[in-house]
Tab-separated table of C-alpha atoms (C1' of nucleotides) in Angstrom:
chain	number	residue	atom	x	y	z
A	1	MET	CA	33.643	112.201	93.901
A	2	ALA	CA	35.825	113.203	96.492
A	3	ARG	CA	37.466	116.810	98.460
A	4	PRO	CA	39.160	118.876	96.572
A	5	GLN	CA	43.142	119.379	96.354
A	6	SER	CA	44.129	122.450	98.336
A	7	VAL	CA	47.342	123.072	95.992
A	8	ASP	CA	46.221	121.383	92.175
A	9	ASP	CA	49.182	119.302	90.189
A	10	GLU	CA	50.510	122.122	88.386
A	11	ASP	CA	50.787	124.582	91.574
A	12	LEU	CA	52.592	121.743	93.456
A	13	ILE	CA	55.016	120.704	91.094
A	14	ALA	CA	55.670	124.567	90.141
A	15	ARG	CA	56.246	124.723	94.496
A	16	LEU	CA	59.045	121.560	94.424
A	17	SER	CA	61.267	122.733	91.082
A	18	CYS	CA	61.956	125.768	93.126
A	19	VAL	CA	63.745	123.764	95.869
A	20	PHE	CA	65.023	121.352	93.795
A	21	ARG	CA	66.558	124.345	91.856
A	22	ASP	CA	67.723	125.972	94.802
A	23	THR	CA	68.420	123.977	97.265
A	24	GLY	CA	69.240	120.664	94.889
A	25	TYR	CA	68.834	116.944	95.133
A	26	GLU	CA	70.217	116.328	98.273
A	27	GLY	CA	69.503	120.179	100.201
A	28	ALA	CA	65.676	119.435	99.367
A	29	SER	CA	64.601	118.432	102.572
A	30	LEU	CA	60.929	116.768	102.804
A	31	ALA	CA	60.952	120.016	105.972
A	32	LEU	CA	61.811	122.036	102.438
A	33	LEU	CA	59.651	121.226	100.501
A	34	ALA	CA	57.020	120.564	102.762
A	35	GLU	CA	57.074	123.498	104.142
A	36	ALA	CA	57.292	125.657	100.236
A	37	SER	CA	54.815	123.540	98.929
A	38	GLY	CA	52.223	124.032	101.909
A	39	LEU	CA	50.937	120.522	102.576
A	40	SER	CA	52.278	118.832	105.516
A	41	LYS	CA	55.346	115.075	104.445
A	42	ALA	CA	52.378	113.426	105.021
A	43	SER	CA	49.534	114.287	102.627
A	44	LEU	CA	53.298	115.265	99.894
A	45	TYR	CA	52.968	111.142	100.209
A	46	HIS	CA	49.818	111.494	99.066
A	47	ARG	CA	50.411	113.239	96.587
A	48	PHE	CA	53.660	111.157	95.652
A	49	PRO	CA	53.730	107.635	96.881
A	50	ALA	CA	58.038	106.711	95.807
A	51	GLY	CA	58.125	109.593	98.119
A	52	LYS	CA	60.632	112.664	97.387
A	53	GLN	CA	62.095	110.079	93.872
A	54	GLN	CA	58.647	110.966	92.785
A	55	MET	CA	58.723	114.155	93.509
A	56	ALA	CA	62.091	115.184	92.105
A	57	ASP	CA	61.350	113.021	88.821
A	58	GLU	CA	58.117	114.829	88.238
A	59	VAL	CA	59.233	118.029	88.429
A	60	LEU	CA	61.952	117.116	86.527
A	61	ALA	CA	59.564	115.132	83.536
A	62	ALA	CA	57.543	118.332	83.895
A	63	ALA	CA	60.329	120.771	83.176
A	64	LEU	CA	61.441	118.476	80.175
A	65	ALA	CA	57.635	119.998	79.003
A	66	TRP	CA	57.676	123.020	79.383
A	67	TYR	CA	60.970	123.109	77.404
A	68	GLY	CA	59.088	120.198	74.402
A	69	ALA	CA	56.581	122.749	74.016
A	70	ASN	CA	58.290	125.889	74.247
A	71	VAL	CA	61.624	125.555	73.040
A	72	ILE	CA	62.384	122.645	70.954
A	73	ASP	CA	58.978	122.283	69.162
A	74	PRO	CA	58.670	126.343	68.193
A	75	LEU	CA	62.521	125.675	67.375
A	76	LYS	CA	61.700	123.658	64.711
A	77	GLY	CA	59.309	125.052	62.752
A	78	ASP	CA	59.472	127.073	59.806
A	79	ALA	CA	59.548	130.607	60.677
A	80	PRO	CA	62.462	132.891	60.856
A	81	PRO	CA	65.485	132.111	62.763
A	82	ALA	CA	66.023	134.685	64.269
A	83	GLU	CA	63.009	135.265	64.706
A	84	LYS	CA	62.538	131.683	66.847
A	85	LEU	CA	65.652	132.399	67.995
A	86	ALA	CA	64.058	135.870	69.902
A	87	ALA	CA	61.017	133.706	70.746
A	88	VAL	CA	62.585	131.233	72.328
A	89	ALA	CA	65.110	133.955	74.707
A	90	LYS	CA	61.681	135.233	76.059
A	91	ARG	CA	60.696	132.083	77.005
A	92	LEU	CA	64.151	131.261	78.403
A	93	ASN	CA	63.944	134.197	80.672
A	94	GLY	CA	60.929	133.838	82.581
A	95	PHE	CA	61.914	129.751	83.085
A	96	TYR	CA	65.328	130.739	84.683
A	97	SER	CA	64.230	133.639	86.313
A	98	GLY	CA	66.496	136.246	84.474
A	99	GLY	CA	69.692	133.755	86.048
A	100	ARG	CA	68.111	133.182	88.993
A	101	GLN	CA	67.679	130.416	89.110
A	102	ALA	CA	69.501	127.626	88.263
A	103	CYS	CA	68.511	123.966	85.685
A	104	LEU	CA	67.956	121.235	86.815
A	105	LEU	CA	69.855	119.457	84.779
A	106	ASN	CA	72.996	121.406	85.836
A	107	VAL	CA	71.087	120.331	90.401
A	108	LEU	CA	70.410	116.730	89.169
A	109	ALA	CA	73.314	115.911	87.785
A	110	ALA	CA	74.935	112.461	88.611
A	111	PRO	CA	77.831	112.124	90.834
A	112	ARG	CA	80.966	111.216	89.448
A	113	ALA	CA	79.666	107.103	88.492
A	114	GLU	CA	77.696	107.366	85.738
A	115	PRO	CA	74.170	105.657	86.536
A	116	GLY	CA	72.454	108.205	88.855
A	117	PRO	CA	68.526	107.840	88.758
A	118	PHE	CA	68.260	111.264	86.715
A	119	SER	CA	71.683	110.619	83.792
A	120	THR	CA	69.412	109.096	81.052
A	121	ALA	CA	66.087	112.421	81.339
A	122	ILE	CA	69.028	114.954	81.579
A	123	LYS	CA	71.897	113.344	78.795
A	124	GLY	CA	68.722	113.166	76.670
A	125	ALA	CA	67.447	116.480	77.038
A	126	PHE	CA	70.034	118.220	76.630
A	127	GLN	CA	70.830	115.711	73.186
A	128	ALA	CA	67.475	117.122	72.387
A	129	LEU	CA	68.612	121.266	72.847
A	130	ILE	CA	71.363	120.629	71.361
A	131	GLN	CA	69.640	118.846	69.018
A	132	ALA	CA	67.055	121.595	68.144
A	133	PHE	CA	69.613	125.029	67.846
A	134	ALA	CA	71.468	122.615	65.295
A	135	GLN	CA	68.688	122.774	63.510
A	136	VAL	CA	68.111	125.992	63.091
A	137	ALA	CA	71.766	126.756	62.825
A	138	GLN	CA	70.357	124.497	59.618
A	139	GLN	CA	68.652	126.363	58.967
A	140	ALA	CA	70.228	129.400	58.480
A	141	GLY	CA	72.850	127.762	55.920
A	142	PHE	CA	75.536	126.092	58.186
A	143	ASP	CA	77.005	122.392	57.422
A	144	THR	CA	75.072	119.537	59.301
A	145	GLU	CA	79.039	119.816	61.584
A	146	ALA	CA	79.142	123.725	61.776
A	147	ALA	CA	75.780	123.304	63.394
A	148	ARG	CA	76.332	120.848	65.457
A	149	ALA	CA	79.458	123.284	66.713
A	150	ARG	CA	77.623	126.309	66.512
A	151	ALA	CA	74.114	124.264	69.123
A	152	GLU	CA	76.912	123.036	71.325
A	153	ARG	CA	78.213	125.739	71.997
A	154	ALA	CA	74.732	127.782	72.638
A	155	VAL	CA	74.222	124.616	74.788
A	156	MET	CA	77.236	126.208	76.587
A	157	LEU	CA	77.090	128.669	77.165
A	158	LEU	CA	73.496	129.019	78.194
A	159	HIS	CA	74.233	126.689	81.050
A	160	GLY	CA	77.281	128.742	82.275
A	161	SER	CA	75.580	131.668	82.372
A	162	LEU	CA	73.832	130.220	84.585
A	163	VAL	CA	76.541	128.937	87.156
A	164	MET	CA	77.720	132.339	86.644
A	165	SER	CA	74.666	134.659	86.844
A	166	ARG	CA	74.857	132.445	90.486
A	167	GLY	CA	78.149	133.037	91.423
A	168	LEU	CA	78.349	136.412	90.577
A	169	GLY	CA	75.020	136.893	92.265
A	170	SER	CA	73.955	139.161	89.290
A	171	SER	CA	71.608	138.713	86.811
A	172	ARG	CA	73.716	140.280	83.518
A	173	PRO	CA	75.962	136.887	82.514
A	174	PHE	CA	72.494	135.519	81.541
A	175	ALA	CA	70.995	138.368	80.239
A	176	ASN	CA	73.751	138.402	77.763
A	177	PHE	CA	73.671	135.335	77.466
A	178	LEU	CA	69.910	135.930	76.406
A	179	ALA	CA	71.768	139.086	73.802
A	180	ASN	CA	73.636	137.036	72.274
A	181	LEU	CA	71.484	134.316	70.879
A	182	SER	CA	71.357	134.193	68.133
A	183	GLY	CA	74.088	136.302	67.060
A	184	ASP	CA	76.347	133.958	68.546
A	185	LEU	CA	74.339	130.126	66.972
A	186	LEU	CA	73.667	132.762	63.306
A	187	ASP	CA	76.221	135.211	62.648
A	188	GLY	CA	78.886	133.448	59.240
A	189	ALA	CA	76.473	131.891	58.332
A	190	ALA	CA	76.828	130.507	54.222
A	191	GLN	CA	73.456	131.891	52.850
B	1	MET	CA	107.780	114.903	119.738
B	2	ALA	CA	104.969	113.334	117.992
B	3	ARG	CA	102.766	110.612	116.359
B	4	PRO	CA	102.909	111.714	111.591
B	5	GLN	CA	99.948	112.305	110.367
B	6	SER	CA	99.036	109.059	108.150
B	7	VAL	CA	97.990	111.660	105.629
B	8	ASP	CA	99.254	114.339	105.054
B	9	ASP	CA	97.770	117.930	104.408
B	10	GLU	CA	97.289	118.198	101.093
B	11	ASP	CA	96.883	114.627	100.269
B	12	LEU	CA	93.388	115.027	102.512
B	13	ILE	CA	92.336	118.260	101.337
B	14	ALA	CA	92.761	116.709	97.146
B	15	ARG	CA	90.523	113.508	98.637
B	16	LEU	CA	88.316	115.940	100.159
B	17	SER	CA	87.519	117.995	97.436
B	18	CYS	CA	86.908	113.905	94.968
B	19	VAL	CA	83.933	114.153	97.901
B	20	PHE	CA	82.632	118.165	97.699
B	21	ARG	CA	82.825	117.920	93.545
B	22	ASP	CA	80.962	114.819	93.057
B	23	THR	CA	78.357	114.858	96.005
B	24	GLY	CA	77.941	118.716	96.724
B	25	TYR	CA	78.170	120.021	99.214
B	26	GLU	CA	74.540	118.959	100.648
B	27	GLY	CA	75.878	115.104	99.433
B	28	ALA	CA	79.506	115.235	101.108
B	29	SER	CA	78.435	112.945	104.891
B	30	LEU	CA	81.309	112.519	107.070
B	31	ALA	CA	80.296	108.676	106.142
B	32	LEU	CA	82.034	109.460	102.040
B	33	LEU	CA	84.411	112.353	103.678
B	34	ALA	CA	86.268	109.680	106.107
B	35	GLU	CA	85.966	106.709	103.573
B	36	ALA	CA	87.991	108.829	100.694
B	37	SER	CA	90.463	110.099	103.102
B	38	GLY	CA	91.034	106.619	105.338
B	39	LEU	CA	90.588	108.876	108.549
B	40	SER	CA	87.603	108.372	111.492
B	41	LYS	CA	85.291	111.310	110.905
B	42	ALA	CA	87.164	111.402	114.657
B	43	SER	CA	90.113	111.799	113.041
B	44	LEU	CA	88.478	114.399	111.054
B	45	TYR	CA	87.677	116.487	113.475
B	46	HIS	CA	91.053	116.543	115.094
B	47	ARG	CA	92.466	117.476	111.263
B	48	PHE	CA	88.983	120.302	110.932
B	49	PRO	CA	87.946	122.004	114.530
B	50	ALA	CA	84.739	123.153	112.447
B	51	GLY	CA	83.575	120.413	111.427
B	52	LYS	CA	82.428	119.900	107.900
B	53	GLN	CA	81.716	123.380	106.923
B	54	GLN	CA	86.190	123.962	106.917
B	55	MET	CA	86.350	121.248	105.339
B	56	ALA	CA	84.582	122.097	102.376
B	57	ASP	CA	86.260	125.594	102.838
B	58	GLU	CA	89.782	124.798	103.473
B	59	VAL	CA	89.015	122.361	99.973
B	60	LEU	CA	88.017	125.759	97.864
B	61	ALA	CA	90.933	127.514	99.750
B	62	ALA	CA	92.928	125.288	98.252
B	63	ALA	CA	91.476	125.304	94.900
B	64	LEU	CA	91.490	129.702	95.086
B	65	ALA	CA	95.336	128.337	95.204
B	66	TRP	CA	95.949	126.677	91.918
B	67	TYR	CA	93.945	128.407	90.239
B	68	GLY	CA	95.593	131.492	91.067
B	69	ALA	CA	99.231	129.843	91.143
B	70	ASN	CA	97.656	128.135	87.668
B	71	VAL	CA	96.478	129.967	85.630
B	72	ILE	CA	96.396	134.059	86.776
B	73	ASP	CA	99.239	134.323	87.388
B	74	PRO	CA	99.850	132.703	84.494
B	75	LEU	CA	98.016	134.303	82.110
B	76	LYS	CA	99.558	137.702	84.035
B	77	GLY	CA	103.019	137.681	82.726
B	78	ASP	CA	103.753	138.115	78.573
B	79	ALA	CA	104.225	135.454	77.183
B	80	PRO	CA	102.505	135.311	74.007
B	81	PRO	CA	98.538	134.565	74.111
B	82	ALA	CA	98.735	132.325	72.349
B	83	GLU	CA	100.873	129.604	74.442
B	84	LYS	CA	99.462	131.089	77.708
B	85	LEU	CA	96.663	130.104	76.634
B	86	ALA	CA	98.118	126.561	75.827
B	87	ALA	CA	99.661	126.318	78.694
B	88	VAL	CA	96.265	127.061	80.885
B	89	ALA	CA	94.850	124.843	78.830
B	90	LYS	CA	96.487	122.004	79.723
B	91	ARG	CA	97.502	122.541	83.137
B	92	LEU	CA	92.777	122.950	82.912
B	93	ASN	CA	92.342	119.638	81.744
B	94	GLY	CA	94.001	118.014	84.889
B	95	PHE	CA	92.022	119.580	87.166
B	96	TYR	CA	89.096	118.928	85.326
B	97	SER	CA	90.059	115.319	84.674
B	98	GLY	CA	89.192	116.355	81.712
B	99	GLY	CA	86.062	117.073	82.059
B	100	ARG	CA	84.970	114.520	84.602
B	101	GLN	CA	85.197	116.146	87.994
B	102	ALA	CA	83.068	118.809	88.615
B	103	CYS	CA	84.073	122.931	89.716
B	104	LEU	CA	83.754	123.346	93.238
B	105	LEU	CA	82.443	127.081	92.030
B	106	ASN	CA	79.805	125.667	90.643
B	107	VAL	CA	79.139	123.221	93.300
B	108	LEU	CA	79.193	124.966	96.355
B	109	ALA	CA	77.243	127.755	94.786
B	110	ALA	CA	74.375	129.121	97.154
B	111	PRO	CA	71.136	128.460	97.191
B	112	ARG	CA	68.898	131.160	95.315
B	113	ALA	CA	69.578	133.528	99.136
B	114	GLU	CA	72.702	135.454	98.247
B	115	PRO	CA	74.677	134.886	101.303
B	116	GLY	CA	75.541	131.139	101.332
B	117	PRO	CA	79.411	130.284	103.508
B	118	PHE	CA	80.775	130.227	100.014
B	119	SER	CA	79.542	133.017	97.969
B	120	THR	CA	82.348	135.823	98.534
B	121	ALA	CA	84.789	133.586	97.620
B	122	ILE	CA	83.294	131.982	94.904
B	123	LYS	CA	81.856	135.684	93.566
B	124	GLY	CA	86.087	136.874	93.698
B	125	ALA	CA	86.974	133.896	91.988
B	126	PHE	CA	85.217	133.919	88.912
B	127	GLN	CA	86.049	137.943	89.005
B	128	ALA	CA	89.552	137.335	89.466
B	129	LEU	CA	89.514	134.840	86.011
B	130	ILE	CA	87.226	137.370	83.851
B	131	GLN	CA	90.110	140.163	84.688
B	132	ALA	CA	92.788	137.777	83.898
B	133	PHE	CA	90.786	136.810	80.105
B	134	ALA	CA	90.097	139.951	80.188
B	135	GLN	CA	94.381	140.843	79.860
B	136	VAL	CA	95.090	138.396	77.656
B	137	ALA	CA	92.116	139.661	75.585
B	138	GLN	CA	93.668	142.900	76.248
B	139	GLN	CA	96.832	141.675	75.471
B	140	ALA	CA	96.170	140.573	71.824
B	141	GLY	CA	94.770	143.867	70.823
B	142	PHE	CA	91.352	144.079	71.921
B	143	ASP	CA	89.414	146.955	73.710
B	144	THR	CA	89.188	147.301	77.321
B	145	GLU	CA	84.810	146.085	76.812
B	146	ALA	CA	85.829	144.303	74.246
B	147	ALA	CA	88.195	141.801	76.007
B	148	ARG	CA	86.045	141.810	79.637
B	149	ALA	CA	82.866	140.632	76.644
B	150	ARG	CA	85.471	137.821	75.535
B	151	ALA	CA	86.859	136.390	78.807
B	152	GLU	CA	83.405	136.320	80.167
B	153	ARG	CA	82.792	133.790	77.577
B	154	ALA	CA	84.892	131.744	78.290
B	155	VAL	CA	84.609	131.250	81.088
B	156	MET	CA	80.905	131.228	80.621
B	157	LEU	CA	81.994	128.578	78.108
B	158	LEU	CA	84.193	127.137	80.825
B	159	HIS	CA	81.781	126.285	83.163
B	160	GLY	CA	78.329	125.876	80.626
B	161	SER	CA	81.714	122.765	78.835
B	162	LEU	CA	81.232	120.925	82.228
B	163	VAL	CA	77.948	120.634	82.761
B	164	MET	CA	78.039	119.791	79.596
B	165	SER	CA	80.056	117.167	79.957
B	166	ARG	CA	78.903	116.019	83.039
B	167	GLY	CA	75.327	115.919	81.855
B	168	LEU	CA	75.843	113.660	78.702
B	169	GLY	CA	79.010	111.549	80.485
B	170	SER	CA	80.670	113.025	77.122
B	171	SER	CA	84.557	114.680	77.864
B	172	ARG	CA	84.172	115.812	74.701
B	173	PRO	CA	82.048	119.106	75.211
B	174	PHE	CA	85.149	120.467	77.469
B	175	ALA	CA	87.924	118.576	75.147
B	176	ASN	CA	85.842	121.050	72.919
B	177	PHE	CA	86.415	123.998	74.413
B	178	LEU	CA	89.713	123.163	75.489
B	179	ALA	CA	90.661	123.247	72.322
B	180	ASN	CA	88.719	126.423	71.483
B	181	LEU	CA	90.192	128.491	73.877
B	182	SER	CA	92.628	130.171	72.247
B	183	GLY	CA	90.901	131.678	69.205
B	184	ASP	CA	87.719	132.102	71.236
B	185	LEU	CA	89.411	134.329	73.136
B	186	LEU	CA	92.150	136.218	70.249
B	187	ASP	CA	89.970	135.314	66.863
B	188	GLY	CA	89.338	139.033	64.608
B	189	ALA	CA	91.889	140.861	66.732
B	190	ALA	CA	92.594	144.701	65.812
B	191	GLN	CA	96.902	143.995	65.768
C	1	DA	C1'	120.244	103.055	127.847
C	2	DA	C1'	116.945	102.575	129.425
C	3	DT	C1'	112.611	105.018	131.427
C	4	DA	C1'	109.369	108.778	131.773
C	5	DT	C1'	106.951	112.533	129.767
C	6	DA	C1'	104.531	114.950	126.515
C	7	DA	C1'	102.696	116.006	122.542
C	8	DT	C1'	99.916	114.558	118.706
C	9	DA	C1'	97.334	111.422	115.733
C	10	DC	C1'	93.368	108.919	115.389
C	11	DC	C1'	89.703	106.077	116.064
C	12	DG	C1'	85.469	103.947	118.421
C	13	DA	C1'	81.166	104.717	120.339
C	14	DA	C1'	77.775	107.901	121.739
C	15	DC	C1'	75.525	111.979	121.352
C	16	DG	C1'	70.932	114.786	119.657
C	17	DA	C1'	68.949	116.195	116.192
C	18	DT	C1'	66.775	115.514	111.557
C	19	DC	C1'	66.874	112.567	107.689
C	20	DG	C1'	63.320	109.412	104.162
C	21	DG	C1'	58.986	107.366	104.895
C	22	DT	C1'	54.673	105.250	107.471
C	23	DA	C1'	51.765	103.973	110.286
C	24	DT	C1'	46.358	105.449	111.977
C	25	DA	C1'	43.085	108.761	113.660
C	26	DA	C1'	40.747	112.980	112.482
C	27	DT	C1'	38.418	115.833	108.891
C	28	DA	C1'	36.035	117.780	104.802
C	29	DA	C1'	33.599	117.195	100.939
C	30	DA	C1'	30.153	114.564	97.758
D	1	DT	C1'	28.511	106.962	104.483
D	2	DT	C1'	31.458	107.146	101.140
D	3	DT	C1'	35.734	108.178	100.225
D	4	DA	C1'	39.673	111.664	99.560
D	5	DT	C1'	42.608	114.668	101.341
D	6	DT	C1'	44.508	115.906	105.427
D	7	DA	C1'	48.007	116.078	110.319
D	8	DT	C1'	49.454	114.212	114.331
D	9	DA	C1'	52.306	111.318	115.883
D	10	DC	C1'	55.703	107.201	115.142
D	11	DC	C1'	60.008	104.198	113.410
D	12	DG	C1'	64.787	102.980	111.685
D	13	DA	C1'	68.478	104.763	109.504
D	14	DT	C1'	71.967	108.663	108.800
D	15	DC	C1'	72.946	113.448	109.252
D	16	DG	C1'	77.059	116.282	112.225
D	17	DT	C1'	79.296	116.273	116.422
D	18	DT	C1'	81.122	114.970	120.603
D	19	DC	C1'	84.185	112.444	124.388
D	20	DG	C1'	87.181	109.646	126.811
D	21	DG	C1'	91.223	105.966	125.712
D	22	DT	C1'	94.820	104.763	122.948
D	23	DA	C1'	99.030	105.078	119.767
D	24	DT	C1'	102.442	106.083	118.302
D	25	DT	C1'	106.366	109.657	117.857
D	26	DA	C1'	110.184	112.543	120.279
D	27	DT	C1'	111.963	115.059	124.266
D	28	DA	C1'	113.640	115.324	128.988
D	29	DT	C1'	115.330	112.592	132.985
D	30	DT	C1'	117.980	108.838	134.592
DNA sequence: AATATAATACCGAACGATCGGTATAATAAA
DNA sequence: TTTATTATACCGATCGTTCGGTATTATATT
């Protein structure tokens, strides 16, 4: 029916995602986004009529969808806890490029005043991830309360290790987090 | 011999700090900085001839100085470990407003490409904090390696809890971090 | 005490550049 | 031709920055 896209949607979102993750929402200028995507500003507005906000929205939505399919859902499966965590760790390592790429949940977080444009999506993502980890901990024998505490710690360690890896310019903190994830979440289980 | 300042340096830095912590470097426009400081844009340039970059530099330097005096140095004293950690936790709670204010080390971190304007200062700050925590863990009986691992975990939990508190719009994760800090760093010590 | 001088702090207005966004026209495939 | 994609050009607004000039103080001189 028409002329084909020079960059398909998936590639486009991925390239835009890099810019937002590297520079944040304010730092991601249309010039940068256009350069990274290989499209002109006008073409970006053809693909995202609502502009920069829509680009960030869709980038965030794609990241959350990836997380759902590659982290949340697998964690809710009925494989052995340690096995699930090992698989998730491997996928997280790819998603965050070994700690070299930041997390959108951090970089798009609202400035102090609560209701930023991404707040509710970010809040929901944190809760979903915590709940998924908690389920694994519970599966391993912890009671509801202890499992939730373990899960929150795991999410804190994930984001803390990303911040630290970026700050130190080293992938080691993130790699350590991945290596210890299973132990942090499961060690000392009742069963 | 001269007209007095309408805002003294300390206040000025504190007010600018809030803007940078809330909005990041790119998000902190001169308009916002002027409004928050009570000075005009032109007056800000009188106080900081090198402009926005200098403002951020001095804000960061002030934060690191505070950290040195209120966290690093106390942790290196010879009081009992748990006692030192309790005092530091109280101070951190104030510094981060119970988790409602972000950390400059996160918000000013370099975008992917290593050498941002703040990279070396941020890297040094992380290393100093890790080392201070490690010293406490060592004092409590851990060997060098274990102490360092504990310290890195503590710093990861600090920043992770801040990211999570902001994302969830709740001070609870940060409060939990502070409550568990002493245990996370010291529990299971050899001695 | 009164006045001039010097020094510093401050601000309104404007700079060029870039921001996000929008037309309109050319191009490429069906 | 028809239709979607892309490119050029442009818009008002805001960006960080600079400049001319004013306010407010202390000191020096009378």
